[in-house]
Amino acid sequence: MENKGETVKQDKVIRYTVGDGSGNEYSTAHVGRITGIRVWEYSSTYIRGIQLRYDRDWTEVIGVNYGTLMEMTLLDNESIIQVSGKYDNGYIYEFMFVTNHGRSFKVGQPSGTSFNFYPTHDGSELRFLSGRQNGNGITSIGAHWAVNPTSVTNVMALGSASPALP
């Protein structure tokens, strides 16, 4: 599958979006790395809510925290490198998150049109999600990808020379 939907580039962050886009805008943008995901599914139908954890802090719940809760905790040095799923009848019905460790987290129902988001640059990972929700569920989703600045800083620190002492 290919990336489907709108493509937007902003300051080295690449975003792809799908869904009908009704309701209010949301963004999970936060300081730190994504370390956990919570998703609420409504009675074997569409996705009602989503929440991401950055380091130790959970974002606000996007949509509503009602329905069946599913949760994934990422391991040390694990990051999300693919977001796929299905959307139909104005809602996101299924999510699948895949990590650089080969683990996956799938929630929802396989109903509707497929989407598949992934970064186009080596070393990139999911930085945040955005889209729209209408109070009943998630109506559109966008994935924003970038190289983790902490990883770049660590590599640069390992390869840099120590300052000379006076």
PDB file of C-alpha atoms in Angstrom:
ATOM      1  CA  MET A   1       0.000   0.000   0.000  1.00  0.00           C
ATOM      2  CA  GLU A   2       1.042   3.587  -0.453  1.00  0.00           C
ATOM      3  CA  ASN A   3       0.616   6.709   1.618  1.00  0.00           C
ATOM      4  CA  LYS A   4      -2.865   7.979   0.820  1.00  0.00           C
ATOM      5  CA  GLY A   5      -4.352  11.374   1.451  1.00  0.00           C
ATOM      6  CA  GLU A   6      -3.001  14.887   1.586  1.00  0.00           C
ATOM      7  CA  THR A   7       0.757  15.364   1.898  1.00  0.00           C
ATOM      8  CA  VAL A   8       2.131  18.468   3.631  1.00  0.00           C
ATOM      9  CA  LYS A   9       5.760  19.295   4.480  1.00  0.00           C
ATOM     10  CA  GLN A  10       6.514  21.627   7.404  1.00  0.00           C
ATOM     11  CA  ASP A  11      10.000  22.166   8.878  1.00  0.00           C
ATOM     12  CA  LYS A  12      11.191  18.635   8.071  1.00  0.00           C
ATOM     13  CA  VAL A  13       7.977  17.143   9.499  1.00  0.00           C
ATOM     14  CA  ILE A  14       5.942  15.253   6.910  1.00  0.00           C
ATOM     15  CA  ARG A  15       2.194  14.756   7.439  1.00  0.00           C
ATOM     16  CA  TYR A  16      -0.306  12.535   5.642  1.00  0.00           C
ATOM     17  CA  THR A  17      -4.071  12.712   6.322  1.00  0.00           C
ATOM     18  CA  VAL A  18      -7.226  10.669   5.623  1.00  0.00           C
ATOM     19  CA  GLY A  19     -10.897  10.838   6.616  1.00  0.00           C
ATOM     20  CA  ASP A  20     -13.814  13.189   6.013  1.00  0.00           C
ATOM     21  CA  GLY A  21     -12.562  15.815   8.459  1.00  0.00           C
ATOM     22  CA  SER A  22     -15.781  16.860  10.180  1.00  0.00           C
ATOM     23  CA  GLY A  23     -15.692  18.295  13.699  1.00  0.00           C
ATOM     24  CA  ASN A  24     -12.998  20.042  15.694  1.00  0.00           C
ATOM     25  CA  GLU A  25      -9.277  19.976  14.977  1.00  0.00           C
ATOM     26  CA  TYR A  26      -6.886  18.169  17.308  1.00  0.00           C
ATOM     27  CA  SER A  27      -3.167  17.636  17.670  1.00  0.00           C
ATOM     28  CA  THR A  28      -1.209  15.425  20.063  1.00  0.00           C
ATOM     29  CA  ALA A  29       1.999  17.462  19.561  1.00  0.00           C
ATOM     30  CA  HIS A  30       3.959  17.355  22.801  1.00  0.00           C
ATOM     31  CA  VAL A  31       7.543  17.521  24.059  1.00  0.00           C
ATOM     32  CA  GLY A  32       9.363  14.183  24.278  1.00  0.00           C
ATOM     33  CA  ARG A  33       9.098  10.814  22.573  1.00  0.00           C
ATOM     34  CA  ILE A  34       5.954   8.737  22.193  1.00  0.00           C
ATOM     35  CA  THR A  35       6.055   5.962  24.803  1.00  0.00           C
ATOM     36  CA  GLY A  36       2.462   4.720  24.863  1.00  0.00           C
ATOM     37  CA  ILE A  37      -0.842   4.626  22.987  1.00  0.00           C
ATOM     38  CA  ARG A  38      -4.423   4.268  24.217  1.00  0.00           C
ATOM     39  CA  VAL A  39      -7.359   3.752  21.854  1.00  0.00           C
ATOM     40  CA  TRP A  40     -11.074   3.519  22.675  1.00  0.00           C
ATOM     41  CA  GLU A  41     -13.274   1.513  20.275  1.00  0.00           C
ATOM     42  CA  TYR A  42     -17.049   1.883  20.278  1.00  0.00           C
ATOM     43  CA  SER A  43     -18.880  -1.458  20.484  1.00  0.00           C
ATOM     44  CA  SER A  44     -17.074  -3.183  17.604  1.00  0.00           C
ATOM     45  CA  THR A  45     -17.481  -0.216  15.270  1.00  0.00           C
ATOM     46  CA  TYR A  46     -15.453   2.993  14.955  1.00  0.00           C
ATOM     47  CA  ILE A  47     -12.654   4.548  16.997  1.00  0.00           C
ATOM     48  CA  ARG A  48     -14.059   6.840  19.712  1.00  0.00           C
ATOM     49  CA  GLY A  49     -10.850   8.218  21.183  1.00  0.00           C
ATOM     50  CA  ILE A  50      -7.077   8.135  21.187  1.00  0.00           C
ATOM     51  CA  GLN A  51      -4.405   9.277  23.612  1.00  0.00           C
ATOM     52  CA  LEU A  52      -0.601   9.278  23.334  1.00  0.00           C
ATOM     53  CA  ARG A  53       1.976   9.256  26.123  1.00  0.00           C
ATOM     54  CA  TYR A  54       5.127  11.327  25.667  1.00  0.00           C
ATOM     55  CA  ASP A  55       7.848  10.174  28.054  1.00  0.00           C
ATOM     56  CA  ARG A  56       5.714   9.985  31.233  1.00  0.00           C
ATOM     57  CA  ASP A  57       2.940  12.447  30.330  1.00  0.00           C
ATOM     58  CA  TRP A  58      -0.349  11.511  28.656  1.00  0.00           C
ATOM     59  CA  THR A  59      -1.908  13.980  26.239  1.00  0.00           C
ATOM     60  CA  GLU A  60      -5.554  14.959  26.520  1.00  0.00           C
ATOM     61  CA  VAL A  61      -7.922  12.296  25.216  1.00  0.00           C
ATOM     62  CA  ILE A  62      -8.744  13.060  21.577  1.00  0.00           C
ATOM     63  CA  GLY A  63     -12.426  12.282  20.983  1.00  0.00           C
ATOM     64  CA  VAL A  64     -13.937  10.493  23.984  1.00  0.00           C
ATOM     65  CA  ASN A  65     -12.688   7.883  26.446  1.00  0.00           C
ATOM     66  CA  TYR A  66     -15.750   5.710  26.109  1.00  0.00           C
ATOM     67  CA  GLY A  67     -15.888   2.145  24.853  1.00  0.00           C
ATOM     68  CA  THR A  68     -13.369  -0.677  24.915  1.00  0.00           C
ATOM     69  CA  LEU A  69      -9.914   0.575  25.918  1.00  0.00           C
ATOM     70  CA  MET A  70      -6.804  -0.950  24.327  1.00  0.00           C
ATOM     71  CA  GLU A  71      -3.286   0.149  25.318  1.00  0.00           C
ATOM     72  CA  MET A  72       0.303  -0.402  24.159  1.00  0.00           C
ATOM     73  CA  THR A  73       3.458   0.629  26.023  1.00  0.00           C
ATOM     74  CA  LEU A  74       6.582   1.112  23.919  1.00  0.00           C
ATOM     75  CA  LEU A  75       9.877  -0.405  25.031  1.00  0.00           C
ATOM     76  CA  ASP A  76      13.114   1.549  25.522  1.00  0.00           C
ATOM     77  CA  ASN A  77      14.411   2.854  22.164  1.00  0.00           C
ATOM     78  CA  GLU A  78      11.198   1.714  20.442  1.00  0.00           C
ATOM     79  CA  SER A  79       9.353   4.070  18.116  1.00  0.00           C
ATOM     80  CA  ILE A  80       6.355   3.970  15.809  1.00  0.00           C
ATOM     81  CA  ILE A  81       7.367   3.675  12.156  1.00  0.00           C
ATOM     82  CA  GLN A  82       4.001   2.902  10.532  1.00  0.00           C
ATOM     83  CA  VAL A  83       0.357   3.840  11.115  1.00  0.00           C
ATOM     84  CA  SER A  84      -2.289   2.090   9.044  1.00  0.00           C
ATOM     85  CA  GLY A  85      -5.961   1.312   9.293  1.00  0.00           C
ATOM     86  CA  LYS A  86      -9.366   1.851   7.711  1.00  0.00           C
ATOM     87  CA  TYR A  87     -11.913   4.672   7.488  1.00  0.00           C
ATOM     88  CA  ASP A  88     -15.567   4.609   6.385  1.00  0.00           C
ATOM     89  CA  ASN A  89     -18.855   6.478   6.821  1.00  0.00           C
ATOM     90  CA  GLY A  90     -17.151   9.523   8.330  1.00  0.00           C
ATOM     91  CA  TYR A  91     -15.096   7.715  10.994  1.00  0.00           C
ATOM     92  CA  ILE A  92     -11.792   5.953  11.501  1.00  0.00           C
ATOM     93  CA  TYR A  93     -12.643   2.288  12.087  1.00  0.00           C
ATOM     94  CA  GLU A  94      -9.246   0.676  12.583  1.00  0.00           C
ATOM     95  CA  PHE A  95      -5.704   1.563  13.634  1.00  0.00           C
ATOM     96  CA  MET A  96      -2.549  -0.495  13.455  1.00  0.00           C
ATOM     97  CA  PHE A  97       0.698   0.927  14.825  1.00  0.00           C
ATOM     98  CA  VAL A  98       3.981  -0.827  13.923  1.00  0.00           C
ATOM     99  CA  THR A  99       7.259  -0.214  15.741  1.00  0.00           C
ATOM    100  CA  ASN A 100      10.917  -0.366  14.774  1.00  0.00           C
ATOM    101  CA  HIS A 101      11.141  -3.505  16.967  1.00  0.00           C
ATOM    102  CA  GLY A 102       8.641  -5.316  14.757  1.00  0.00           C
ATOM    103  CA  ARG A 103       5.798  -5.183  17.267  1.00  0.00           C
ATOM    104  CA  SER A 104       2.300  -4.110  16.259  1.00  0.00           C
ATOM    105  CA  PHE A 105      -0.792  -2.815  18.029  1.00  0.00           C
ATOM    106  CA  LYS A 106      -4.084  -3.285  16.205  1.00  0.00           C
ATOM    107  CA  VAL A 107      -7.469  -2.040  17.389  1.00  0.00           C
ATOM    108  CA  GLY A 108     -10.853  -1.544  15.739  1.00  0.00           C
ATOM    109  CA  GLN A 109     -12.732  -3.139  12.882  1.00  0.00           C
ATOM    110  CA  PRO A 110     -11.434  -3.903   9.351  1.00  0.00           C
ATOM    111  CA  SER A 111     -14.178  -1.946   7.602  1.00  0.00           C
ATOM    112  CA  GLY A 112     -13.785   0.655   4.850  1.00  0.00           C
ATOM    113  CA  THR A 113     -10.981   2.187   2.821  1.00  0.00           C
ATOM    114  CA  SER A 114      -7.409   1.319   3.796  1.00  0.00           C
ATOM    115  CA  PHE A 115      -4.708   3.837   4.613  1.00  0.00           C
ATOM    116  CA  ASN A 116      -1.019   3.299   5.314  1.00  0.00           C
ATOM    117  CA  PHE A 117       1.298   6.025   6.644  1.00  0.00           C
ATOM    118  CA  TYR A 118       5.053   5.637   6.996  1.00  0.00           C
ATOM    119  CA  PRO A 119       8.064   7.971   6.998  1.00  0.00           C
ATOM    120  CA  THR A 120       9.998   8.530   3.796  1.00  0.00           C
ATOM    121  CA  HIS A 121      13.338   9.338   5.477  1.00  0.00           C
ATOM    122  CA  ASP A 122      15.549   6.829   7.315  1.00  0.00           C
ATOM    123  CA  GLY A 123      15.566   7.311  11.062  1.00  0.00           C
ATOM    124  CA  SER A 124      12.188   9.085  11.117  1.00  0.00           C
ATOM    125  CA  GLU A 125       9.483   8.135  13.566  1.00  0.00           C
ATOM    126  CA  LEU A 126       5.955   9.213  14.442  1.00  0.00           C
ATOM    127  CA  ARG A 127       6.155  12.544  16.286  1.00  0.00           C
ATOM    128  CA  PHE A 128       2.433  13.304  16.649  1.00  0.00           C
ATOM    129  CA  LEU A 129      -1.063  12.800  15.271  1.00  0.00           C
ATOM    130  CA  SER A 130      -3.546  15.436  14.145  1.00  0.00           C
ATOM    131  CA  GLY A 131      -6.910  15.570  12.444  1.00  0.00           C
ATOM    132  CA  ARG A 132     -10.530  16.107  13.452  1.00  0.00           C
ATOM    133  CA  GLN A 133     -13.013  14.583  15.890  1.00  0.00           C
ATOM    134  CA  ASN A 134     -16.701  15.342  16.297  1.00  0.00           C
ATOM    135  CA  GLY A 135     -17.366  14.405  19.923  1.00  0.00           C
ATOM    136  CA  ASN A 136     -18.495  10.886  18.980  1.00  0.00           C
ATOM    137  CA  GLY A 137     -15.297   9.636  17.393  1.00  0.00           C
ATOM    138  CA  ILE A 138     -12.236  10.308  15.253  1.00  0.00           C
ATOM    139  CA  THR A 139     -13.250  11.573  11.783  1.00  0.00           C
ATOM    140  CA  SER A 140      -9.807  12.161  10.274  1.00  0.00           C
ATOM    141  CA  ILE A 141      -6.222  11.328  11.130  1.00  0.00           C
ATOM    142  CA  GLY A 142      -2.884  12.759  10.118  1.00  0.00           C
ATOM    143  CA  ALA A 143       0.536  11.309  10.913  1.00  0.00           C
ATOM    144  CA  HIS A 144       3.539  13.610  11.372  1.00  0.00           C
ATOM    145  CA  TRP A 145       6.996  12.091  10.903  1.00  0.00           C
ATOM    146  CA  ALA A 146      10.461  13.427  11.744  1.00  0.00           C
ATOM    147  CA  VAL A 147      13.861  12.258  12.914  1.00  0.00           C
ATOM    148  CA  ASN A 148      13.953  12.157  16.696  1.00  0.00           C
ATOM    149  CA  PRO A 149      16.087  15.152  17.751  1.00  0.00           C
ATOM    150  CA  THR A 150      17.300  13.257  20.853  1.00  0.00           C
ATOM    151  CA  SER A 151      18.805  10.530  18.658  1.00  0.00           C
ATOM    152  CA  VAL A 152      20.572  13.105  16.484  1.00  0.00           C
ATOM    153  CA  THR A 153      21.894  14.932  19.563  1.00  0.00           C
ATOM    154  CA  ASN A 154      23.183  11.672  21.066  1.00  0.00           C
ATOM    155  CA  VAL A 155      24.978  10.723  17.837  1.00  0.00           C
ATOM    156  CA  MET A 156      26.496  14.199  17.549  1.00  0.00           C
ATOM    157  CA  ALA A 157      27.594  14.122  21.193  1.00  0.00           C
ATOM    158  CA  LEU A 158      29.309  10.761  20.713  1.00  0.00           C
ATOM    159  CA  GLY A 159      31.201  12.024  17.679  1.00  0.00           C
ATOM    160  CA  SER A 160      32.139  15.502  18.878  1.00  0.00           C
ATOM    161  CA  ALA A 161      35.447  16.520  20.353  1.00  0.00           C
ATOM    162  CA  SER A 162      35.664  17.653  23.958  1.00  0.00           C
ATOM    163  CA  PRO A 163      36.366  21.340  24.453  1.00  0.00           C
ATOM    164  CA  ALA A 164      39.954  22.167  25.372  1.00  0.00           C
ATOM    165  CA  LEU A 165      40.599  23.071  28.983  1.00  0.00           C
ATOM    166  CA  PRO A 166      42.311  26.426  29.641  1.00  0.00           C
TER     167      PRO A 166
END
